[in-house]
Short mmCIF file of C-alpha atoms in Angstrom, two decimals:
data_model
loop_
_atom_site.label_atom_id
_atom_site.label_comp_id
_atom_site.label_asym_id
_atom_site.label_seq_id
_atom_site.Cartn_x
_atom_site.Cartn_y
_atom_site.Cartn_z
CA MET A 1 0.00 0.00 0.00
CA LYS A 2 1.93 3.03 -1.24
CA ILE A 3 -0.43 5.87 -0.41
CA LEU A 4 1.76 8.91 -0.05
CA THR A 5 3.16 9.78 -3.45
CA ALA A 6 -0.08 9.54 -5.40
CA ILE A 7 -1.69 12.21 -3.24
CA ALA A 8 1.48 14.31 -3.26
CA PHE A 9 1.46 14.58 -7.05
CA LEU A 10 -1.34 17.15 -6.94
CA PHE A 11 0.72 19.46 -4.77
CA LEU A 12 3.89 18.98 -6.78
CA MET A 13 2.10 20.55 -9.71
CA ILE A 14 1.79 23.86 -7.84
CA HIS A 15 5.03 24.01 -5.88
CA SER A 16 7.38 26.86 -6.69
CA SER A 17 10.03 28.91 -4.91
CA CYS A 18 12.74 31.43 -5.65
CA GLU A 19 15.01 30.07 -2.93
CA ASN A 20 18.50 29.49 -4.31
CA TYR A 21 19.18 26.16 -2.65
CA LEU A 22 15.83 24.70 -3.55
CA ASP A 23 16.35 25.32 -7.26
CA THR A 24 12.70 24.66 -8.08
CA LYS A 25 10.72 26.13 -10.94
CA PRO A 26 6.99 26.81 -11.26
CA ILE A 27 5.12 24.17 -13.24
CA ASN A 28 1.87 26.01 -13.77
CA PHE A 29 0.00 29.09 -12.58
CA VAL A 30 -1.46 27.78 -9.33
CA THR A 31 -0.01 29.65 -6.35
CA PRO A 32 -0.18 29.28 -2.53
CA ASP A 33 -2.78 32.09 -2.53
CA ASN A 34 -5.40 29.86 -4.14
CA PHE A 35 -4.34 26.53 -2.65
CA TYR A 36 -4.56 25.10 0.93
CA ASN A 37 -8.33 25.61 0.98
CA ASN A 38 -9.68 22.22 2.05
CA GLU A 39 -8.69 18.86 3.49
CA GLU A 40 -7.82 17.40 0.10
CA GLU A 41 -5.41 20.23 -0.69
CA LEU A 42 -3.86 20.19 2.78
CA THR A 43 -3.32 16.45 2.51
CA ALA A 44 -1.76 16.83 -0.94
CA ALA A 45 0.59 19.49 0.43
CA LEU A 46 1.53 17.25 3.37
CA MET A 47 2.24 14.30 1.09
CA ALA A 48 4.54 16.55 -0.94
CA VAL A 49 6.52 17.22 2.24
CA TYR A 50 6.85 13.47 2.75
CA SER A 51 7.82 12.85 -0.87
CA GLU A 52 11.28 14.37 -0.49
CA LEU A 53 12.23 11.51 1.84
CA GLY A 54 12.37 9.26 -1.20
CA SER A 55 13.07 11.64 -4.05
CA THR A 56 14.30 9.75 -7.11
CA THR A 57 16.82 12.50 -7.69
CA ASP A 58 18.84 10.14 -5.41
CA GLY A 59 19.35 12.99 -2.93
CA THR A 60 17.76 11.22 0.01
CA TYR A 61 16.75 7.64 0.83
CA SER A 62 16.29 6.36 -2.70
CA ARG A 63 20.05 5.90 -2.74
CA PHE A 64 22.29 8.66 -1.37
CA LEU A 65 21.23 8.72 2.30
CA SER A 66 20.67 4.97 2.38
CA LEU A 67 23.97 3.89 0.79
CA GLU A 68 26.56 6.43 -0.25
CA ALA A 69 26.40 8.97 2.57
CA PRO A 70 26.68 6.49 5.46
CA SER A 71 29.16 4.06 3.83
CA SER A 72 32.90 3.37 4.16
CA ASN A 73 33.26 2.78 7.87
CA ASP A 74 33.74 -0.52 9.73
CA GLU A 75 30.39 -1.80 8.42
CA MET A 76 30.43 -1.66 4.62
CA VAL A 77 32.45 -0.36 1.70
CA ARG A 78 31.67 0.17 -1.98
CA ARG A 79 33.35 -2.16 -4.46
CA GLY A 80 35.89 -0.30 -6.57
CA ALA A 81 35.45 2.90 -4.54
CA ASN A 82 38.84 4.10 -5.78
CA THR A 83 37.73 4.35 -9.41
CA GLU A 84 35.57 7.50 -9.22
CA SER A 85 34.82 10.50 -7.06
CA ALA A 86 32.10 9.83 -4.49
CA ALA A 87 31.13 10.66 -0.94
CA ASP A 88 31.90 7.11 0.19
CA ALA A 89 35.34 7.20 -1.44
CA TYR A 90 36.20 10.31 0.62
CA ASN A 91 37.58 11.91 -2.53
CA ALA A 92 34.68 14.06 -3.77
CA SER A 93 34.92 17.85 -3.98
CA ALA A 94 32.43 20.45 -2.81
CA SER A 95 31.10 20.57 -6.38
CA TYR A 96 30.11 16.88 -6.32
CA ASP A 97 26.56 16.75 -7.64
CA ARG A 98 25.13 14.45 -4.95
CA PHE A 99 26.12 16.79 -2.14
CA PHE A 100 24.17 19.49 -3.92
CA THR A 101 21.23 17.23 -4.74
CA SER A 102 20.90 16.04 -1.16
CA TRP A 103 21.20 19.58 0.22
CA THR A 104 18.58 20.98 -2.15
CA THR A 105 16.17 18.08 -1.68
CA LEU A 106 16.26 18.40 2.10
CA TYR A 107 15.70 22.15 1.94
CA SER A 108 12.93 21.59 -0.58
CA GLY A 109 11.18 19.44 2.02
CA ILE A 110 11.65 22.23 4.57
CA GLN A 111 10.26 24.83 2.15
CA ARG A 112 7.19 22.71 1.46
CA ALA A 113 6.62 22.19 5.18
CA ASN A 114 6.94 25.92 5.83
CA LEU A 115 4.46 26.78 3.08
CA LEU A 116 1.97 24.33 4.52
CA LEU A 117 2.39 25.57 8.09
CA GLU A 118 2.00 29.20 6.99
CA ASN A 119 -1.19 28.54 5.02
CA ILE A 120 -2.91 25.80 7.00
CA ASP A 121 -5.16 28.06 9.07
CA LYS A 122 -7.03 29.45 6.09
CA ALA A 123 -8.41 26.02 5.16
CA LEU A 124 -12.07 25.29 5.87
CA VAL A 125 -11.50 22.10 7.87
CA THR A 126 -11.98 21.10 11.49
CA PRO A 127 -9.36 22.03 14.11
CA ASP A 128 -8.67 18.33 14.68
CA ILE A 129 -7.71 17.75 11.04
CA LYS A 130 -5.60 20.91 10.97
CA ASN A 131 -3.74 19.91 14.12
CA LYS A 132 -2.90 16.44 12.85
CA ILE A 133 -1.57 17.80 9.56
CA ARG A 134 0.25 20.58 11.41
CA GLY A 135 1.89 18.01 13.67
CA GLU A 136 3.20 15.90 10.79
CA ALA A 137 4.49 18.98 8.93
CA LEU A 138 6.26 20.27 12.05
CA PHE A 139 7.91 16.91 12.58
CA LEU A 140 9.04 16.53 8.97
CA ARG A 141 10.48 20.05 8.90
CA ALA A 142 12.45 19.15 12.01
CA PHE A 143 13.55 15.78 10.61
CA TYR A 144 14.97 17.36 7.46
CA HIS A 145 16.90 19.84 9.63
CA PHE A 146 18.16 16.91 11.72
CA ILE A 147 19.61 15.15 8.67
CA LEU A 148 21.25 18.38 7.53
CA VAL A 149 22.87 19.13 10.89
CA SER A 150 23.99 15.50 11.19
CA TYR A 151 25.93 15.55 7.92
CA TRP A 152 26.84 19.23 7.48
CA GLY A 153 27.09 20.60 11.03
CA ASP A 154 26.06 24.25 11.26
CA VAL A 155 23.34 24.81 8.64
CA PRO A 156 20.74 27.53 7.98
CA LEU A 157 17.73 27.05 10.24
CA LYS A 158 14.69 27.75 8.06
CA LEU A 159 11.47 28.24 10.01
CA SER A 160 9.66 30.29 7.37
CA SER A 161 9.28 29.97 3.62
CA THR A 162 11.32 31.89 1.10
CA ASN A 163 9.13 34.18 -0.97
CA SER A 164 11.47 36.89 -2.24
CA LEU A 165 15.00 37.24 -3.56
CA ASN A 166 15.88 39.21 -0.43
CA GLN A 167 15.57 36.02 1.61
CA ILE A 168 18.14 33.88 -0.17
CA TYR A 169 21.13 35.18 1.79
CA ILE A 170 21.19 33.13 4.97
CA ALA A 171 24.09 32.45 7.32
CA ARG A 172 24.69 29.12 8.98
CA THR A 173 23.01 28.58 12.35
CA PRO A 174 25.13 27.05 15.15
CA ALA A 175 24.43 23.33 15.50
CA LYS A 176 23.14 23.64 19.07
CA GLN A 177 20.43 26.05 17.96
CA VAL A 178 19.48 23.67 15.14
CA TYR A 179 19.27 20.68 17.49
CA ASP A 180 17.20 22.65 20.00
CA ALA A 181 14.82 23.85 17.27
CA VAL A 182 14.46 20.28 16.00
CA ILE A 183 13.63 19.05 19.50
CA LYS A 184 11.16 21.91 20.02
CA ASP A 185 9.29 21.20 16.76
CA MET A 186 9.23 17.45 17.30
CA THR A 187 8.07 17.83 20.89
CA ALA A 188 5.21 20.06 19.76
CA SER A 189 4.26 17.55 17.08
CA TYR A 190 4.00 14.68 19.56
CA GLU A 191 0.72 15.95 21.02
CA LEU A 192 -0.76 16.60 17.56
CA VAL A 193 -0.13 13.46 15.51
CA ASP A 194 -2.13 10.23 15.57
CA GLU A 195 -1.17 6.86 17.01
CA ILE A 196 0.25 4.43 14.46
CA THR A 197 -2.78 2.17 15.01
CA THR A 198 -4.93 4.87 13.37
CA PHE A 199 -3.02 4.44 10.10
CA ASN A 200 -2.15 0.75 10.57
CA HIS A 201 0.94 1.29 8.45
CA ALA A 202 4.36 2.86 8.99
CA GLY A 203 4.38 5.38 6.15
CA ARG A 204 2.99 8.25 8.23
CA VAL A 205 4.45 9.97 11.28
CA SER A 206 2.80 8.73 14.47
CA LYS A 207 3.24 9.42 18.18
CA THR A 208 5.66 6.56 18.70
CA ALA A 209 7.60 7.55 15.56
CA VAL A 210 7.97 11.06 16.97
CA ALA A 211 9.05 9.73 20.37
CA GLY A 212 11.54 7.26 18.88
CA ILE A 213 13.14 9.81 16.56
CA LEU A 214 13.29 12.31 19.43
CA ALA A 215 15.27 9.73 21.41
CA ARG A 216 17.67 9.52 18.46
CA VAL A 217 17.95 13.29 18.08
CA CYS A 218 18.70 13.70 21.79
CA LEU A 219 21.41 11.02 21.66
CA HIS A 220 22.96 12.77 18.68
CA ALA A 221 22.79 16.14 20.42
CA ALA A 222 24.40 14.68 23.54
CA GLY A 223 27.27 13.26 21.50
CA ARG A 224 27.82 15.88 18.82
CA LEU A 225 27.48 18.80 21.26
CA ARG A 226 29.31 16.96 24.07
CA ASP A 227 26.44 17.78 26.39
CA ALA A 228 25.17 15.05 28.74
CA PHE A 229 22.04 17.10 29.45
CA TYR A 230 20.29 15.47 26.49
CA TYR A 231 20.66 11.87 27.72
CA GLN A 232 17.74 12.11 30.14
CA ASN A 233 15.44 13.32 27.37
CA ALA A 234 16.66 10.51 25.11
CA LYS A 235 15.80 7.96 27.78
CA ASP A 236 12.39 9.50 28.48
CA TRP A 237 11.36 9.53 24.82
CA ALA A 238 12.53 5.96 24.23
CA LEU A 239 10.59 4.91 27.33
CA LYS A 240 7.41 6.44 25.89
CA VAL A 241 7.68 4.06 22.93
CA ILE A 242 8.38 1.06 25.13
CA GLN A 243 5.56 1.85 27.55
CA SER A 244 3.06 2.57 24.77
CA GLY A 245 2.28 -1.15 24.58
CA ILE A 246 1.97 -0.88 20.79
CA HIS A 247 5.35 -2.21 19.69
CA SER A 248 7.29 -5.43 20.06
CA LEU A 249 10.04 -7.34 18.26
CA ASN A 250 9.14 -9.50 15.29
CA PRO A 251 10.28 -12.98 16.41
CA ASP A 252 11.77 -13.62 12.95
CA TYR A 253 14.56 -11.13 12.20
CA LYS A 254 14.70 -11.74 8.46
CA GLN A 255 10.93 -11.25 8.10
CA ILE A 256 11.29 -7.56 8.93
CA PHE A 257 13.22 -6.95 5.72
CA ILE A 258 11.20 -9.37 3.59
CA ASN A 259 8.18 -7.28 4.62
CA HIS A 260 9.88 -4.10 3.38
CA SER A 261 10.15 -5.63 -0.09
CA ALA A 262 6.85 -7.52 -0.12
CA ASP A 263 4.65 -4.52 0.67
CA ILE A 264 3.71 -5.86 4.08
CA TYR A 265 3.44 -3.53 7.07
CA ASP A 266 4.41 -4.76 10.53
CA ILE A 267 3.70 -1.86 12.85
CA LYS A 268 4.86 -3.84 15.87
CA GLU A 269 8.52 -3.75 14.81
CA SER A 270 8.64 -1.17 12.02
CA ILE A 271 7.58 2.23 13.37
CA TRP A 272 8.43 4.54 10.46
CA GLU A 273 9.41 3.80 6.84
CA VAL A 274 10.07 5.69 3.62
CA GLU A 275 7.47 4.39 1.19
CA PHE A 276 8.46 3.53 -2.37
CA GLN A 277 6.54 2.44 -5.44
CA HIS A 278 7.77 -0.55 -7.42
CA ASP A 279 7.91 1.32 -10.74
CA ASN A 280 8.78 5.00 -10.82
CA GLY A 281 6.88 5.29 -14.12
CA LEU A 282 5.86 8.80 -15.14
CA GLN A 283 5.48 10.21 -11.62
CA ARG A 284 8.08 11.74 -9.35
CA ASN A 285 9.46 10.48 -6.07
CA GLU A 286 8.26 6.89 -6.04
CA GLY A 287 10.87 4.26 -6.94
CA GLU A 288 13.84 3.36 -4.78
CA ARG A 289 17.22 2.60 -6.28
CA PHE A 290 19.07 1.21 -3.27
CA GLY A 291 17.64 -2.28 -3.88
CA SER A 292 19.19 -2.54 -7.34
CA THR A 293 22.48 -1.05 -6.13
CA ILE A 294 23.15 -3.39 -3.22
CA GLY A 295 22.23 -7.04 -2.85
CA ILE A 296 23.83 -10.25 -4.04
CA ARG A 297 25.13 -9.41 -7.49
CA ASN A 298 22.80 -10.53 -10.27
CA ASN A 299 23.00 -9.31 -13.86
CA ASP A 300 19.74 -10.93 -14.96
CA ASP A 301 16.95 -8.33 -15.25
CA LYS A 302 14.12 -10.86 -15.09
CA THR A 303 15.10 -12.26 -11.68
CA GLY A 304 15.89 -8.96 -9.99
CA PHE A 305 18.92 -7.02 -11.23
CA MET A 306 21.39 -6.15 -8.47
CA GLN A 307 24.70 -4.39 -9.01
CA GLY A 308 26.15 -5.68 -5.74
CA ASN A 309 28.05 -2.43 -5.35
CA TYR A 310 28.43 -2.65 -1.57
CA THR A 311 30.09 -5.36 0.48
CA ALA A 312 30.31 -5.98 4.20
CA THR A 313 33.67 -5.61 5.87
CA GLY A 314 35.45 -8.49 7.51
CA VAL A 315 35.30 -6.47 10.72
CA LEU A 316 31.49 -6.54 10.76
CA PHE A 317 31.41 -10.22 9.79
CA SER A 318 33.64 -11.04 12.77
CA LEU A 319 31.41 -9.12 15.19
CA TYR A 320 28.69 -11.76 14.90
CA GLU A 321 28.97 -14.63 17.35
CA GLN A 322 28.23 -18.30 16.71
CA GLY A 323 24.48 -18.87 16.48
CA ASP A 324 23.53 -15.26 15.66
CA VAL A 325 21.05 -15.59 12.79
CA ARG A 326 21.48 -11.95 11.79
CA ARG A 327 24.89 -12.51 10.21
CA ASP A 328 23.82 -14.76 7.34
CA TRP A 329 20.80 -12.60 6.61
CA ASN A 330 22.56 -9.24 6.65
CA ILE A 331 25.75 -10.51 4.98
CA ALA A 332 25.43 -12.82 2.00
CA PRO A 333 26.30 -16.46 2.82
CA PHE A 334 26.37 -17.30 -0.90
CA TYR A 335 26.88 -15.86 -4.39
CA TYR A 336 25.53 -16.58 -7.87
CA PRO A 337 28.04 -18.01 -10.36
CA ASN A 338 28.53 -15.65 -13.29
CA PHE A 339 26.33 -13.15 -11.40
CA ASP A 340 23.22 -14.94 -12.63
CA ARG A 341 20.45 -15.94 -10.21
CA ASN A 342 19.31 -18.58 -12.67
CA ASN A 343 22.38 -20.53 -11.56
CA PRO A 344 22.27 -22.43 -8.24
CA ALA A 345 23.69 -20.38 -5.38
CA VAL A 346 27.16 -21.33 -4.14
CA GLN A 347 28.07 -21.00 -0.46
CA TYR A 348 31.04 -18.86 0.43
CA PRO A 349 33.93 -20.67 2.13
CA SER A 350 33.49 -20.37 5.90
CA ASN A 351 36.71 -18.38 6.27
CA TYR A 352 35.76 -15.87 3.53
CA ARG A 353 35.16 -12.65 5.49
CA TRP A 354 35.97 -9.79 3.10
CA GLY A 355 33.89 -9.03 0.01
CA ARG A 356 30.59 -10.67 0.90
CA TYR A 357 27.67 -8.74 -0.54
CA VAL A 358 25.21 -6.74 1.55
CA ALA A 359 22.10 -8.95 1.52
CA LYS A 360 19.63 -7.43 3.97
CA TRP A 361 17.06 -6.67 1.26
CA ARG A 362 16.67 -9.26 -1.50
CA ARG A 363 14.76 -8.37 -4.62
CA GLU A 364 13.26 -11.84 -5.01
CA TYR A 365 10.81 -10.86 -2.26
CA GLN A 366 9.44 -7.90 -4.21
CA THR A 367 5.90 -8.79 -5.19
CA LYS A 368 5.73 -7.05 -8.58
CA GLU A 369 7.31 -7.68 -11.96
CA TYR A 370 10.90 -6.50 -11.88
CA ASN A 371 11.98 -3.09 -13.10
CA LYS A 372 15.74 -3.15 -13.62
CA ASN A 373 16.63 -0.02 -11.64
CA PHE A 374 13.59 0.90 -9.54
CA GLY A 375 12.00 -1.12 -6.78
CA GLY A 376 9.28 -0.87 -4.17
CA THR A 377 11.25 -1.87 -1.07
CA ASN A 378 10.52 0.50 1.80
CA TRP A 379 13.42 1.99 3.75
CA PRO A 380 13.30 1.66 7.57
CA LEU A 381 13.71 4.96 9.39
CA LEU A 382 12.85 3.60 12.85
CA ARG A 383 12.50 0.08 14.23
CA TYR A 384 11.55 -1.02 17.72
CA ALA A 385 14.89 -2.79 18.19
CA ASP A 386 16.61 0.56 17.68
CA VAL A 387 14.41 2.12 20.38
CA LEU A 388 15.38 -0.62 22.85
CA LEU A 389 19.07 -0.11 22.13
CA MET A 390 18.73 3.67 22.43
CA PHE A 391 17.01 3.27 25.80
CA ALA A 392 19.77 0.96 27.03
CA GLU A 393 22.44 3.40 25.88
CA ALA A 394 20.81 6.43 27.50
CA GLU A 395 20.11 4.55 30.74
CA ASN A 396 23.75 3.44 30.89
CA GLU A 397 24.98 7.01 30.36
CA ILE A 398 22.79 8.25 33.23
CA ASN A 399 22.80 5.39 35.75
CA GLY A 400 25.24 2.80 34.47
CA ALA A 401 24.38 -0.77 33.47
CA THR A 402 21.12 -1.12 35.40
CA PRO A 403 18.77 -4.14 35.17
CA GLN A 404 16.52 -2.03 32.89
CA ALA A 405 19.40 -1.39 30.50
CA TYR A 406 20.32 -5.09 30.51
CA GLU A 407 16.72 -6.09 29.87
CA ALA A 408 16.39 -3.84 26.80
CA ILE A 409 19.55 -5.06 25.06
CA ASN A 410 18.94 -8.70 26.02
CA TRP A 411 15.52 -8.63 24.35
CA VAL A 412 17.27 -7.72 21.10
CA ARG A 413 19.98 -10.33 21.56
CA ARG A 414 17.58 -13.15 22.41
CA ARG A 415 15.72 -12.56 19.16
CA ALA A 416 19.04 -12.77 17.33
CA TYR A 417 19.56 -16.27 18.73
CA GLN A 418 15.91 -17.28 18.21
CA LEU A 419 15.28 -17.55 21.94
CA PRO A 420 12.21 -16.44 23.94
CA ALA A 421 12.32 -12.78 24.88
CA GLU A 422 11.73 -13.32 28.59
CA GLN A 423 14.16 -16.22 29.04
CA ASN A 424 17.62 -15.88 30.55
CA SER A 425 19.92 -17.43 28.00
CA ILE A 426 23.34 -17.72 26.45
CA ALA A 427 22.47 -14.63 24.39
CA ASP A 428 22.40 -12.38 27.47
CA LEU A 429 25.20 -9.96 28.22
CA PRO A 430 27.73 -10.88 30.91
CA PRO A 431 26.60 -9.65 34.35
CA ASN A 432 28.09 -6.76 36.32
CA LEU A 433 29.56 -4.87 33.40
CA SER A 434 31.09 -1.47 34.00
CA LYS A 435 29.58 1.56 32.30
CA GLU A 436 32.39 1.56 29.73
CA SER A 437 32.12 -2.17 29.02
CA PHE A 438 28.35 -1.93 28.68
CA PHE A 439 28.76 0.93 26.19
CA ASN A 440 31.14 -1.23 24.13
CA TRP A 441 28.48 -3.95 24.00
CA ILE A 442 25.92 -1.36 22.89
CA LYS A 443 28.31 -0.13 20.20
CA ASP A 444 28.78 -3.62 18.80
CA GLU A 445 25.14 -4.61 19.21
CA ARG A 446 23.99 -1.62 17.19
CA ALA A 447 26.39 -2.70 14.43
CA ARG A 448 25.02 -6.24 14.43
CA GLU A 449 21.32 -5.40 14.71
CA LEU A 450 21.13 -2.27 12.54
CA ALA A 451 23.72 -3.21 9.92
CA PHE A 452 23.33 -1.32 6.61
CA GLU A 453 20.33 0.72 7.83
CA GLY A 454 22.23 4.01 7.59
CA HIS A 455 23.10 4.42 11.29
CA ARG A 456 26.70 3.28 11.70
CA LYS A 457 28.61 6.29 10.40
CA LEU A 458 26.37 8.73 12.25
CA ASP A 459 26.69 6.63 15.41
CA LEU A 460 30.47 6.72 15.14
CA LEU A 461 30.34 10.48 14.62
CA ARG A 462 28.21 11.11 17.70
CA TRP A 463 30.50 8.86 19.75
CA ASN A 464 33.53 10.78 18.41
CA LEU A 465 34.90 7.48 17.09
CA LEU A 466 34.84 7.85 13.30
CA THR A 467 38.44 8.98 12.88
CA THR A 468 39.74 6.29 15.23
CA THR A 469 37.63 3.66 13.49
CA ILE A 470 38.94 4.63 10.05
CA GLN A 471 42.51 4.37 11.36
CA GLN A 472 41.76 0.93 12.79
CA MET A 473 40.26 -0.12 9.47
CA LEU A 474 43.55 0.64 7.71
CA THR A 475 45.27 -1.78 10.07
CA GLN A 476 42.52 -4.41 9.83
CA ILE A 477 42.47 -4.40 6.04
CA THR A 478 46.25 -4.50 5.77
CA THR A 479 46.59 -7.41 8.18
CA THR A 480 43.44 -9.51 7.60
CA ALA A 481 42.05 -8.83 4.11
CA PRO A 482 43.37 -10.92 1.18
CA SER A 483 45.75 -9.01 -1.07
CA GLY A 484 44.39 -10.27 -4.39
CA SER A 485 40.96 -9.61 -5.86
CA ASN A 486 38.32 -12.24 -6.48
CA THR A 487 35.78 -10.69 -8.80
CA ASN A 488 33.55 -13.78 -8.91
CA LEU A 489 33.08 -13.65 -5.15
CA GLY A 490 32.69 -9.86 -4.96
CA TYR A 491 36.07 -8.90 -3.51
CA SER A 492 37.95 -6.05 -5.20
CA GLY A 493 41.29 -6.67 -3.51
CA ARG A 494 43.18 -5.07 -0.66
CA VAL A 495 44.32 -2.00 -2.60
CA ALA A 496 40.80 -1.10 -3.70
CA THR A 497 39.37 -1.80 -0.25
CA LEU A 498 41.99 0.37 1.43
CA ARG A 499 41.59 3.37 -0.85
CA PRO A 500 38.59 5.16 0.72
CA TYR A 501 40.10 4.79 4.19
CA GLN A 502 43.41 6.18 2.92
CA ASN A 503 41.54 9.13 1.41
CA PHE A 504 39.83 9.98 4.70
CA SER A 505 40.87 13.08 6.64
CA ASN A 506 39.30 15.14 9.42
CA ARG A 507 37.52 17.31 6.85
CA ASP A 508 35.29 14.26 6.18
CA LEU A 509 33.69 14.57 9.60
CA PHE A 510 31.27 16.88 7.77
CA PHE A 511 30.10 17.14 4.19
CA PRO A 512 31.09 20.32 2.36
CA ILE A 513 28.63 23.11 1.73
CA PRO A 514 27.87 22.65 -2.00
CA THR A 515 29.81 24.96 -4.29
CA GLN A 516 26.58 26.08 -5.96
CA GLU A 517 25.23 27.27 -2.61
CA LEU A 518 28.40 29.19 -1.81
CA SER A 519 28.30 30.94 -5.16
CA LEU A 520 24.74 32.19 -4.62
CA ASN A 521 24.66 32.86 -0.89
CA SER A 522 27.21 35.45 0.16
CA LEU A 523 26.61 34.77 3.87
CA MET A 524 27.43 31.07 3.60
CA ARG A 525 30.83 29.80 4.80
CA GLN A 526 32.52 26.53 3.94
CA ASN A 527 33.33 23.71 6.37
CA THR A 528 36.95 23.38 7.45
CA GLY A 529 39.24 21.63 5.02
CA TRP A 530 37.05 21.85 1.92
#
């Protein structure tokens, strides 16, 4: 059920702005003055705010924010990342087109949200309907700002729409002010939006989605701003999700991701998703491209083309313990000879740790006829397992490794070993861990549970561990990865695997402000090192 983009198309036909970093052009002569009049038009405008989450310009979760932006850490690396300029090769310049596309798409979402919020009160609809739409728009505006501050640091905080050329010159807002504005907007939205059970799907923002993302924002603020004040709020928001009684872990880990591809909603585990259509067709912002970019390499269009461009690292593979079912679902246990799924799959040798394909989403579970490049697999923005791990982390930061913190992480681990959630078992963490040791378990558990879901690099950044991790990867690759390539098995060789990590420098802690933005906005300043 892909409900968002079809409604959004109406609004996209009227959207226009003169803002330099939105780079949008009017499509026809409808203006905000004669729109936003009724529930249908408000809903269309809201869906247009959502649509930028999955824009097929590749600027957000269709591909860039799902694969390229968060890659090249200790989790995954792109095959042949030394052959071209890219964000995940750490060799792109500020003029790289995907930095610009992501920046403009995110600010386009903010512009659309601002237009809706500024015009919503003139609509002839009930206060209840207005408030629910207002809540979702407030949250989405905040979420787009959160992604921007996460990757770029100080960014312009835009809380009103751009409607004249005099408003295109905007200085960067300090990150703390951006985080606090994000938290303020999201907190206000919590009381306005519906419960997820009202929608019965994860494509819309609900109360538990707001609470879960607020927990994430507060953890990021605590880490990136080096301010422990935010940990209590992170814990409180995560606890709201847990105590809601709505959510629980799917007992079958792999089913979560099969559901994403098979158009099945599981609102127990999956709290918020980016919705995608199977076939982008003639409409905008519908088809995802991450599914055809990752996966077990397959060159046959009819059985689900997959480039297999990203592989797991040997470091991630080694993090999984014996009996953890997540490893052989997240990381391919087999490959297709001659990259053809019509051939019987061949198991990797048990000691083959570098070069295995990312396999978390597998196109054979998509329910529609295959389109070579576009798919309908939804992207997970928030899962219940993430909420449990965030609660455990925040609780540990405040009070140490309490029984409540143990309970939350052990629920996740027991599922990984296919054990009952309430049963003490071999999956449980060792008792009496120190605060530091418990954090290290959290760090590794997030890698195992949330592998390839776009969290690892941002987690390492908020923990101030990205630079250290990259340095450790240089050593790991040099000492444990095979020197020669094995194209049939997906491994590009030690030299190619090393290259992005060798390219990394401290400037890569933030993306650059796009060159196009700098040329048009005289108040904008570049990040250090770019």
